[in-house]
XYZ file of C-alpha atoms in Angstrom:
717
model
C -87.713 83.412 77.300
C -90.419 85.483 75.718
C -90.874 86.032 71.983
C -89.790 89.723 72.236
C -86.434 88.358 73.792
C -86.215 85.238 71.499
C -82.717 84.432 69.816
C -82.564 86.245 66.518
C -80.132 85.747 63.491
C -77.739 88.408 63.997
C -75.122 88.467 66.598
C -76.528 91.184 68.765
C -76.509 90.675 72.659
C -79.521 90.273 74.819
C -78.837 93.710 76.123
C -78.986 95.145 72.578
C -82.069 93.140 71.786
C -83.894 94.903 74.742
C -82.910 98.330 73.465
C -84.222 97.521 69.861
C -87.423 99.203 68.831
C -86.894 102.271 71.270
C -86.566 105.665 69.738
C -83.577 107.631 70.813
C -85.106 109.372 73.803
C -86.345 106.230 75.075
C -83.266 104.486 74.352
C -81.498 107.290 76.594
C -84.088 106.622 79.466
C -83.125 102.825 79.142
C -79.401 103.180 79.074
C -79.118 105.903 81.837
C -78.826 103.647 84.734
C -77.170 105.397 87.550
C -77.620 108.800 89.311
C -80.865 110.923 89.562
C -82.791 110.813 86.368
C -86.042 112.755 85.765
C -88.212 111.644 82.569
C -90.556 114.215 81.371
C -93.109 112.025 79.611
C -96.050 113.453 77.598
C -99.360 111.407 77.151
C -98.831 108.414 74.662
C -94.891 108.698 74.418
C -94.185 105.105 75.565
C -92.923 106.035 79.155
C -93.858 102.695 80.545
C -92.147 100.971 77.914
C -89.020 103.183 78.436
C -88.825 102.546 82.117
C -89.605 98.760 81.901
C -86.858 98.350 79.227
C -84.578 100.475 81.602
C -85.196 98.029 84.399
C -84.609 95.070 82.044
C -81.605 96.338 80.585
C -80.119 97.244 83.890
C -80.722 93.762 85.256
C -79.384 92.060 82.357
C -76.221 93.995 81.892
C -75.487 93.287 85.442
C -76.001 96.993 86.978
C -79.133 96.023 88.986
C -79.933 93.192 91.174
C -83.439 92.540 90.628
C -84.263 91.838 94.390
C -82.622 95.283 95.104
C -84.845 97.606 92.727
C -88.160 98.763 93.550
C -90.573 100.270 90.967
C -93.503 102.132 92.484
C -96.476 103.514 90.876
C -99.949 104.805 92.080
C -102.646 102.405 91.039
C -102.788 98.475 91.420
C -103.633 98.173 87.928
C -100.702 100.175 86.856
C -98.561 98.030 89.091
C -99.957 94.908 87.682
C -99.336 95.986 84.137
C -95.790 96.908 84.944
C -95.043 93.441 86.520
C -96.688 91.696 83.315
C -94.328 93.875 81.182
C -91.243 93.249 83.304
C -92.105 89.426 83.171
C -92.293 89.434 79.451
C -88.928 91.082 79.484
C -87.522 88.481 81.659
C -87.092 90.217 84.876
C -90.216 88.894 86.642
C -88.504 88.945 89.908
C -88.341 92.771 90.045
C -91.028 94.293 92.609
C -93.389 96.771 91.167
C -95.685 98.116 93.711
C -97.977 100.892 94.680
C -96.705 103.106 97.644
C -99.288 101.706 99.927
C -98.668 97.963 99.109
C -94.791 98.565 99.656
C -95.225 100.311 102.760
C -97.856 97.901 104.198
C -95.408 94.902 103.224
C -92.625 96.650 105.346
C -94.902 97.667 108.000
C -96.097 94.068 108.496
C -92.520 92.717 108.711
C -91.136 95.310 110.967
C -93.952 95.808 113.299
C -93.199 92.804 115.719
C -89.659 94.269 116.175
C -90.501 98.163 115.983
C -93.682 98.206 117.911
C -94.339 94.698 119.282
C -97.591 92.813 119.318
C -100.153 92.163 116.823
C -100.524 94.597 114.063
C -104.132 96.407 114.152
C -106.526 95.411 111.494
C -106.766 97.326 108.285
C -109.890 99.408 107.620
C -111.261 99.299 104.157
C -113.771 102.092 104.333
C -113.866 105.175 106.513
C -117.681 105.803 106.297
C -118.806 103.841 109.297
C -116.215 105.198 111.842
C -116.742 108.738 110.647
C -120.349 108.321 111.075
C -119.432 106.684 114.774
C -117.337 109.856 115.307
C -119.941 112.484 114.108
C -122.645 110.732 116.631
C -120.203 111.045 119.552
C -120.045 114.945 118.698
C -123.810 115.218 118.007
C -123.060 116.338 114.833
C -125.566 115.731 111.871
C -124.261 113.488 109.016
C -125.819 112.070 105.890
C -123.968 109.884 103.161
C -122.998 112.743 101.067
C -121.344 114.678 103.923
C -119.586 111.639 105.202
C -117.880 111.087 101.909
C -116.853 114.714 101.873
C -115.370 114.235 105.334
C -113.563 111.262 104.683
C -112.009 112.867 101.406
C -110.990 115.716 103.872
C -109.492 113.618 106.469
C -107.349 111.741 103.692
C -106.073 114.943 102.266
C -105.126 116.079 105.772
C -103.308 112.834 106.541
C -101.491 112.543 103.397
C -100.531 116.217 103.641
C -98.794 115.274 107.186
C -101.420 117.261 109.282
C -102.792 116.244 112.515
C -105.991 117.413 114.161
C -104.025 119.966 115.922
C -102.379 121.347 112.954
C -105.354 120.925 110.461
C -106.901 124.330 111.213
C -103.824 126.290 110.472
C -103.119 124.659 107.053
C -106.951 124.345 106.075
C -107.966 128.111 105.761
C -109.035 127.870 102.036
C -110.651 124.316 102.119
C -114.193 125.299 102.322
C -116.628 123.684 104.512
C -116.444 120.134 103.810
C -119.634 118.098 104.793
C -121.271 121.421 105.779
C -119.008 121.741 108.866
C -116.748 124.709 109.561
C -112.856 124.020 110.108
C -113.122 123.944 113.831
C -115.813 121.065 113.654
C -113.834 119.101 110.935
C -110.934 119.400 113.301
C -112.827 118.077 116.216
C -114.282 115.387 113.994
C -110.702 114.429 112.721
C -109.658 113.888 116.432
C -112.772 111.796 117.145
C -112.221 109.754 114.052
C -108.777 108.960 115.161
C -110.182 108.052 118.689
C -112.680 105.670 117.221
C -109.870 103.948 115.440
C -108.016 103.487 118.373
C -111.081 102.152 120.305
C -111.629 99.362 117.616
C -107.902 98.786 117.340
C -107.821 99.397 113.438
C -105.717 101.542 110.970
C -106.563 103.133 107.492
C -104.560 103.312 104.400
C -103.169 106.636 105.352
C -101.937 105.263 108.701
C -99.940 102.532 106.939
C -97.690 105.258 105.372
C -97.802 107.433 108.385
C -96.853 104.613 110.914
C -94.113 103.226 108.357
C -92.602 106.806 107.931
C -92.572 106.945 111.652
C -90.676 103.728 112.189
C -88.067 104.545 109.562
C -87.423 107.962 111.175
C -87.387 106.487 114.651
C -85.627 103.160 114.334
C -82.355 103.400 112.541
C -81.872 99.576 112.476
C -85.040 99.377 110.415
C -84.284 102.213 108.197
C -80.751 100.561 107.546
C -82.444 97.155 106.710
C -84.737 98.841 104.200
C -82.018 100.760 102.512
C -79.793 97.697 102.252
C -82.668 95.832 100.545
C -83.469 98.469 98.233
C -80.571 100.177 96.241
C -82.360 101.609 93.137
C -85.922 103.254 92.874
C -88.320 103.856 89.703
C -91.363 106.066 90.458
C -93.883 106.529 87.817
C -96.620 109.199 87.724
C -94.374 111.184 89.759
C -96.535 114.361 89.370
C -99.274 112.564 91.618
C -96.874 112.163 94.709
C -98.189 113.615 97.989
C -96.005 115.017 100.727
C -96.502 111.884 102.707
C -95.332 109.581 99.852
C -92.475 111.873 99.106
C -91.361 111.630 102.839
C -91.625 108.027 102.282
C -89.272 108.100 99.179
C -86.905 109.916 100.940
C -86.438 107.608 103.995
C -86.251 104.849 101.504
C -83.350 106.495 99.707
C -81.505 107.789 102.722
C -79.615 110.517 101.006
C -78.797 108.308 98.079
C -79.388 109.499 94.404
C -80.231 106.156 92.673
C -83.592 107.342 91.626
C -85.330 107.616 88.294
C -88.589 109.680 88.263
C -91.259 109.798 85.425
C -94.147 112.238 85.135
C -95.897 115.009 83.338
C -96.874 118.317 85.118
C -99.770 118.633 82.632
C -101.511 115.553 83.734
C -101.469 116.683 87.383
C -105.478 116.104 88.093
C -105.520 114.853 91.546
C -104.418 117.862 93.798
C -107.763 117.453 95.890
C -106.417 114.229 97.203
C -103.103 116.081 98.243
C -101.165 115.050 95.170
C -98.920 117.863 93.881
C -96.473 118.262 90.735
C -94.269 120.540 93.132
C -91.968 117.429 93.584
C -91.487 116.823 89.844
C -90.924 120.574 89.096
C -88.550 120.971 91.960
C -86.405 117.893 90.830
C -83.606 119.976 89.491
C -83.286 122.065 92.493
C -83.023 118.858 94.990
C -81.027 117.322 92.409
C -78.724 119.582 90.736
C -76.859 116.856 88.806
C -80.079 115.282 87.595
C -80.400 114.155 84.012
C -83.308 115.233 82.197
C -84.877 113.424 79.589
C -88.109 114.474 77.573
C -90.274 112.103 75.758
C -92.530 113.982 73.274
C -92.970 111.783 70.305
C -96.767 110.701 70.762
C -97.396 107.126 69.444
C -100.886 106.906 70.599
C -103.028 109.640 68.936
C -103.280 110.958 65.522
C -101.948 114.419 64.560
C -105.424 115.926 64.580
C -105.665 114.782 68.316
C -102.342 115.848 69.382
C -102.935 119.200 67.688
C -106.085 119.854 69.693
C -104.291 118.666 72.930
C -101.146 120.902 72.237
C -103.566 124.047 71.491
C -105.397 123.557 74.774
C -102.257 123.844 76.834
C -101.010 126.491 74.969
C -103.269 128.970 76.918
C -101.849 127.521 80.061
C -99.385 129.692 81.805
C -97.541 127.781 84.533
C -94.950 129.422 87.014
C -92.828 127.479 89.359
C -89.346 127.224 90.914
C -88.196 125.357 87.844
C -89.600 127.883 85.438
C -86.114 129.353 84.239
C -84.758 125.884 83.402
C -87.893 125.180 81.092
C -89.119 122.143 83.340
C -92.501 123.587 83.954
C -93.455 124.324 80.323
C -96.152 122.142 79.042
C -94.575 119.289 76.836
C -95.376 119.977 73.057
C -96.323 116.453 71.773
C -95.223 115.431 68.295
C -97.463 113.043 66.475
C -95.998 109.987 64.842
C -99.181 108.272 63.733
C -100.601 108.780 60.210
C -103.388 111.401 59.854
C -106.938 110.743 61.149
C -110.426 112.421 61.246
C -110.801 115.765 62.507
C -112.093 116.023 65.906
C -115.960 116.762 66.012
C -117.589 119.745 67.896
C -121.370 119.270 68.275
C -123.846 121.592 70.250
C -127.115 120.112 71.322
C -130.280 121.503 72.475
C -130.243 119.964 75.751
C -128.606 116.997 77.696
C -131.062 114.372 76.466
C -130.481 115.297 72.881
C -126.796 115.365 73.441
C -126.800 111.678 74.841
C -129.034 110.578 71.914
C -126.648 112.144 69.372
C -123.693 110.588 70.984
C -125.385 107.204 71.150
C -126.394 107.501 67.452
C -122.636 108.361 66.471
C -121.468 105.392 68.468
C -123.823 102.964 66.796
C -122.559 104.031 63.545
C -118.880 103.554 64.616
C -119.682 100.106 65.913
C -121.571 99.254 62.761
C -118.407 100.470 60.714
C -115.952 98.261 62.386
C -114.933 99.757 65.806
C -115.311 97.442 68.689
C -117.457 98.656 71.288
C -114.756 98.012 73.962
C -112.543 100.525 72.003
C -115.159 103.437 72.651
C -115.393 105.686 75.513
C -117.857 108.447 76.883
C -116.049 110.477 79.391
C -117.833 112.973 81.540
C -116.686 115.560 84.540
C -119.158 113.930 87.117
C -120.626 110.536 87.788
C -124.062 112.035 87.837
C -123.857 112.505 84.005
C -123.668 108.956 83.288
C -127.402 107.940 83.726
C -128.447 109.826 80.217
C -125.909 107.950 78.337
C -126.808 104.610 79.947
C -130.409 105.167 78.872
C -129.495 106.536 75.367
C -127.126 103.295 74.623
C -129.514 100.830 76.015
C -132.318 102.289 73.882
C -130.123 101.479 70.770
C -129.185 98.100 71.822
C -125.402 99.031 72.649
C -123.576 97.433 75.409
C -121.717 99.368 77.931
C -119.877 99.059 81.129
C -119.727 101.770 83.850
C -116.197 102.167 85.045
C -116.414 102.546 88.835
C -119.219 100.106 89.080
C -119.187 96.659 90.123
C -115.527 95.213 90.192
C -115.004 92.789 87.480
C -113.583 90.070 89.696
C -116.417 90.552 92.220
C -118.958 89.422 89.552
C -120.615 86.163 90.167
C -120.078 84.664 86.818
C -116.189 85.681 87.028
C -115.710 84.052 90.412
C -117.510 80.850 89.264
C -115.505 80.811 86.141
C -112.318 81.018 88.057
C -113.162 78.325 90.309
C -114.209 75.870 87.426
C -111.006 76.917 85.580
C -108.874 76.013 88.655
C -110.597 72.576 88.960
C -110.055 71.960 85.194
C -106.141 72.901 85.474
C -105.578 70.020 87.978
C -106.715 67.528 85.371
C -104.375 66.757 82.289
C -105.587 67.773 79.029
C -104.007 67.938 75.520
C -106.262 70.751 73.943
C -104.766 74.164 73.506
C -105.358 76.731 76.467
C -107.658 78.704 74.588
C -110.099 75.825 73.713
C -109.788 74.538 77.250
C -110.907 78.077 78.541
C -114.012 78.036 76.050
C -114.995 74.496 77.060
C -114.924 75.246 80.790
C -116.750 78.475 80.548
C -119.247 77.109 78.078
C -120.780 75.468 81.105
C -121.541 79.043 82.444
C -123.125 80.283 79.419
C -120.310 81.286 77.068
C -120.872 80.733 73.381
C -118.672 82.005 70.463
C -121.320 84.369 69.381
C -122.781 87.028 71.439
C -126.386 86.678 72.707
C -129.119 88.680 70.792
C -130.557 89.654 74.146
C -129.599 92.499 76.355
C -129.773 93.209 80.060
C -128.243 90.631 82.673
C -127.878 87.860 79.910
C -125.531 89.796 77.676
C -123.575 91.225 80.620
C -122.903 87.777 81.799
C -121.841 86.707 78.522
C -119.342 89.890 78.050
C -117.779 88.964 81.518
C -116.982 85.456 80.233
C -115.970 86.746 76.695
C -113.446 88.992 78.552
C -111.799 85.934 80.072
C -111.711 84.079 76.835
C -110.243 87.243 75.045
C -107.508 87.463 77.911
C -106.741 83.882 77.669
C -106.027 84.252 73.700
C -104.038 87.464 74.419
C -101.691 85.706 77.067
C -101.240 82.541 74.906
C -100.154 84.992 71.935
C -97.661 86.773 74.441
C -96.397 83.981 76.444
C -96.880 80.822 74.494
C -93.522 80.775 73.018
C -91.805 80.772 76.391
C -89.945 77.639 77.627
C -92.559 75.169 78.872
C -95.342 76.946 77.232
C -98.418 78.636 78.592
C -100.805 76.358 80.560
C -104.133 76.519 82.035
C -102.607 76.411 85.420
C -100.555 79.539 84.329
C -103.746 81.175 83.329
C -105.655 80.500 86.444
C -102.485 81.782 88.354
C -102.639 84.947 86.189
C -106.357 85.556 87.067
C -105.610 85.124 90.809
C -102.919 87.910 90.487
C -105.085 89.965 88.442
C -107.915 89.559 90.845
C -105.661 90.797 93.810
C -104.570 93.820 91.688
C -108.082 94.542 90.353
C -106.480 94.428 86.917
C -109.579 93.570 85.028
C -109.423 92.456 81.381
C -111.337 94.222 78.594
C -115.169 93.911 78.616
C -116.896 94.045 75.187
C -118.991 97.257 75.852
C -118.614 101.134 75.465
C -116.978 102.549 78.659
C -118.761 105.214 80.551
C -116.229 106.853 83.015
C -115.523 110.192 84.638
C -112.349 112.109 83.386
C -110.635 111.340 86.631
C -111.116 107.491 86.472
C -109.852 107.439 82.731
C -106.444 108.464 83.663
C -103.966 105.860 82.136
C -106.270 104.382 79.807
C -107.137 104.882 75.945
C -109.471 104.166 73.271
C -109.839 104.258 69.480
C -112.834 106.562 70.027
C -113.548 109.005 72.668
C -116.380 111.371 73.354
C -115.913 113.967 75.754
C -119.587 115.128 76.860
C -121.055 118.041 78.776
C -118.245 120.617 77.947
C -120.161 123.522 79.009
C -119.434 126.182 81.573
C -120.210 124.841 85.039
C -119.270 121.253 84.165
C -115.975 121.999 82.496
C -114.492 123.773 84.329
C -116.655 122.654 87.201
C -118.621 125.426 89.005
C -116.711 125.373 92.260
C -113.362 125.783 90.494
C -113.037 129.326 91.480
C -109.332 130.064 91.665
C -106.777 130.175 88.852
C -104.933 127.143 90.303
C -108.323 125.107 90.335
C -109.302 126.353 86.860
C -105.817 125.349 85.597
C -106.442 121.805 87.040
C -109.637 121.494 85.089
C -107.927 122.434 81.970
C -105.348 119.614 82.526
C -108.262 117.525 83.132
C -109.772 118.100 79.842
C -106.215 117.681 78.286
C -106.160 114.042 79.899
C -109.467 113.326 78.314
C -108.447 114.492 74.861
C -105.166 112.432 74.948
C -107.235 109.211 75.909
C -108.297 109.151 71.863
C -106.222 107.266 69.435
C -108.274 108.066 66.500
C -111.719 109.696 66.644
C -112.423 112.354 69.151
C -115.953 113.956 69.682
C -116.467 116.979 71.985
C -120.201 117.996 72.731
C -122.152 120.494 74.896
C -125.587 121.281 75.417
C -127.391 124.795 75.675
C -130.037 123.541 78.110
C -130.309 121.127 80.863
C -133.600 119.650 80.022
C -135.764 119.694 76.691
C -137.498 122.997 76.210
C -135.406 124.685 79.227
C -133.762 127.826 78.778
C -130.844 128.072 76.453
C -128.307 129.933 78.833
C -125.424 127.472 78.740
C -122.231 128.354 77.173
C -119.600 126.037 75.626
C -116.690 125.678 77.890
C -114.052 128.636 77.763
C -111.409 125.685 77.024
C -112.890 125.381 73.743
C -112.598 128.988 72.723
C -109.980 129.016 69.765
C -110.411 125.292 69.456
C -113.921 124.718 68.220
C -114.828 126.081 64.592
C -115.756 129.829 64.412
C -114.498 130.607 67.870
C -111.523 132.801 69.225
C -109.718 132.537 72.291
C -111.437 134.783 74.673
C -109.343 137.216 77.006
C -110.478 135.258 80.163
C -110.331 131.739 78.861
C -107.038 130.928 80.944
C -108.279 132.518 84.073
C -111.100 132.265 86.496
C -113.489 134.067 84.285
C -114.445 134.233 80.844
C -115.074 137.446 78.885
C -117.637 137.770 76.395
C -116.085 136.446 72.797
C -117.326 138.672 69.946
C -116.938 135.944 67.416
C -119.238 133.369 69.402
C -122.342 132.914 67.508
C -125.424 134.398 68.873
C -127.682 131.946 70.613
C -131.452 131.499 69.812
C -133.959 132.912 71.988
C -135.166 131.177 75.259
C -138.518 129.276 74.641
C -141.286 131.241 75.720
C -142.734 131.105 79.274
C -146.141 132.222 78.575
C -148.782 130.498 76.277
C -149.134 132.488 72.835
C -153.022 131.566 72.889
C -154.186 132.301 76.381
C -151.138 133.991 78.000
C -150.870 131.452 80.863
C -147.762 130.354 82.416
C -146.309 127.294 80.749
C -145.629 124.529 83.445
C -143.491 122.022 81.324
C -140.628 121.776 78.951
C -142.918 120.442 76.275
C -145.220 123.251 76.785
C -142.423 125.786 76.335
C -140.959 124.189 73.403
C -144.304 124.538 71.432
C -145.174 127.801 73.120
C -148.689 126.751 74.139
C -150.254 125.190 77.107
C -152.000 121.751 76.895
C -155.539 123.091 77.353
C -155.487 125.389 74.204
C -156.238 123.866 70.613
C -153.019 123.478 68.360
C -152.770 125.811 65.424
C -151.271 123.439 62.999
C -152.786 121.308 59.980
C -153.203 117.630 60.793
C -151.868 116.721 57.438
C -148.810 118.543 58.093
C -148.249 117.166 61.377
C -148.778 113.804 59.933
C -146.440 114.022 57.177
C -143.743 115.063 59.567
C -144.352 111.930 61.763
C -144.423 109.713 58.848
C -140.937 111.230 57.709
C -139.627 110.935 61.274
C -140.470 107.367 61.509
C -139.077 106.442 58.241
C -135.749 108.448 59.126
C -135.646 106.593 62.492
C -136.032 103.152 60.886
C -133.252 104.111 58.333
C -130.848 105.093 61.192
C -132.040 102.417 63.489
C -132.762 104.609 66.342
C -135.938 105.563 68.398
C -137.994 108.316 66.729
C -137.517 110.742 69.480
C -133.757 110.893 68.565
C -134.665 112.235 65.245
C -137.187 114.976 66.792
C -139.498 114.836 69.900
C -143.139 115.164 69.394
C -143.015 118.479 71.005
C -140.532 119.738 68.306
C -142.606 118.321 65.383
C -145.739 120.207 66.896
C -143.220 123.444 67.022
C -142.332 123.098 63.608
C -145.911 122.213 62.311
C -147.228 125.517 63.834
C -144.415 127.722 63.061
C -144.047 126.290 59.515
C -140.661 127.688 58.910
C -139.626 128.858 55.326
C -135.901 128.874 55.690
C -133.083 127.014 57.718
C -132.497 130.377 59.598
C -136.395 130.176 60.679
C -136.153 126.601 61.407
C -133.032 126.864 63.618
C -134.686 129.290 65.752
C -137.161 126.715 66.965
C -136.395 124.945 70.305
C -135.164 121.344 69.852
C -133.375 122.163 66.476
C -129.859 122.511 67.048
C -127.112 122.880 64.888
C -126.633 119.220 64.283
C -130.003 118.288 63.533
C -130.469 121.382 61.423
C -127.741 120.137 59.124
C -128.752 116.463 59.113
C -132.678 116.919 58.933
C -133.214 120.672 57.837
C -133.639 120.371 53.976
C -135.906 117.394 54.353
C -138.037 119.128 56.978
C -138.370 122.162 54.648
C -139.008 119.999 51.679
C -141.975 118.416 53.527
C -143.498 121.886 54.578
C -143.363 123.131 51.061
C -144.925 120.005 49.289
C -147.600 120.233 52.102
C -148.234 123.910 51.170
C -148.446 123.283 47.417
C -150.809 120.469 48.011
């Protein structure tokens, strides 16, 4: 029995103790055990807590047989987290799986009797076979086009399209991989032929074949329906047509179904996911009970207000609009007040990354763990600038979507040694045993001062140690305690599910991959038109999804939230970027523009006038300037400078002192090109200083007075 369910002094029953600590809406979810139930749960409202306590309450009260209930979610990590919570609630025998895992288990069991023979091999990646299909058709392809074609084929299959029906339903799909729709249809068929020749199936086939067996074989369908009587589906807004068909076949017309979702967090429509099933739920189940979870326990009122304001401009319409099911949930913050979200405009991408890195280092210095900080961006290509900026300041980071945690050599070696140690009897506490074992691989209680591979290796081992402490704290009071063998078993289960522990480093991740996660401090970067919304979002529906993506990013933050953008891509480049239309009315001194909720953005009369673009010709000789640095100073490298050496030296000395004080590289304060521009222009006011390339609002506020004082003192001397 876990500590959460341990006996207490009062006379409450076990079922009552399960419900303790739930708010009124969560308690309604947990106690509504039969019939169709739809839970509309906003970000941070405790939906996983509500549905796991519902399952536990149903099992302990005798309504559910744990072996006959199936909980389904969308990622292996989420399924593993749900299993861990159910185990802590004393119902570890309940199955929690992804759609694919549940379908694969059924397919492996029923294949011999439904199809016969040996089940084909499971294809891990499509790339190699798509490349082979392209060669058969004499179609040119590269890695990028193959990736796009793989995504297109996956979309077609989860939408239950065949190569023959693809053309009819793909009129608005563009040209994936640079191929027209006819060529994509031919490639789709060739890919299926290659799979047949190799006797393999892909992940979509697992669902398709299982659906086919359930539809065609009444005996198999009856067996599955007898096995599972109750279903819980999490993240229901992300269900694809194929997954919905699978769910319908599992149910077989019954209504013992509980779904949980939030249409405002639908961000995977490009994969075939659709919130239509969530929004259509009242039409399909007229007797369904609706419960809304809107009390946000994750984020401060300041973060919640920003998230609500972002969605206020969203206009949704759907079959359930009259019933109010499609309206965005208005979150109600439950936490104490926190800092106001910070909005920062930077001169270029390099400056933005440097500014974010400096702010992160300050947070870490003031006590925020690096593992509780995330930098989120729209595209993976944006990560490099932040990797470099953090590395230059000695701040560790982990790139989400990079090498999987359990694939790292030090982690594999650590698990092997822990498994060997678990076979021997030892009287030490589990936490100390783990430390002793991992010490042979380089773990120490204090982190190494060096960075690079040594620091990364230590952080992996430290994550294992921290996980052992966490599990001892949560499960150590259970009957029999928590042993080293239990810890090794937990690691094996997490390895299969890719449920990695927390690594001590700032997380760099795309907005899509951040779904389901949360941090104390979140930086949303690159929030300019063309990136947010992304340039190829050219319909009202696609722009609306980009808005939801930003909403997901905002609601990842518990306390601190930073939002930033740059006016140019490269230092000295043309400052022709605009802040994202989604920030109109949210950032200071801005108003909601008429086109902010549509596909275009009308001019905003309240938006500040931008500084003029850097000159493109040398002001001395008139030649075209060839580099960003030359454009920043307005002079080509062959022409003599017009500044006083003493002025430039004074600025450089000040910059050096400032960089040492802030513990940042000198270029983070101002680049050499910007110092030259300042020395030559000799601005006499903040207005004049702000007009120089490389001097954005943040740097003007931070350094403006000091720079003007230096120039004044130099003139006086």
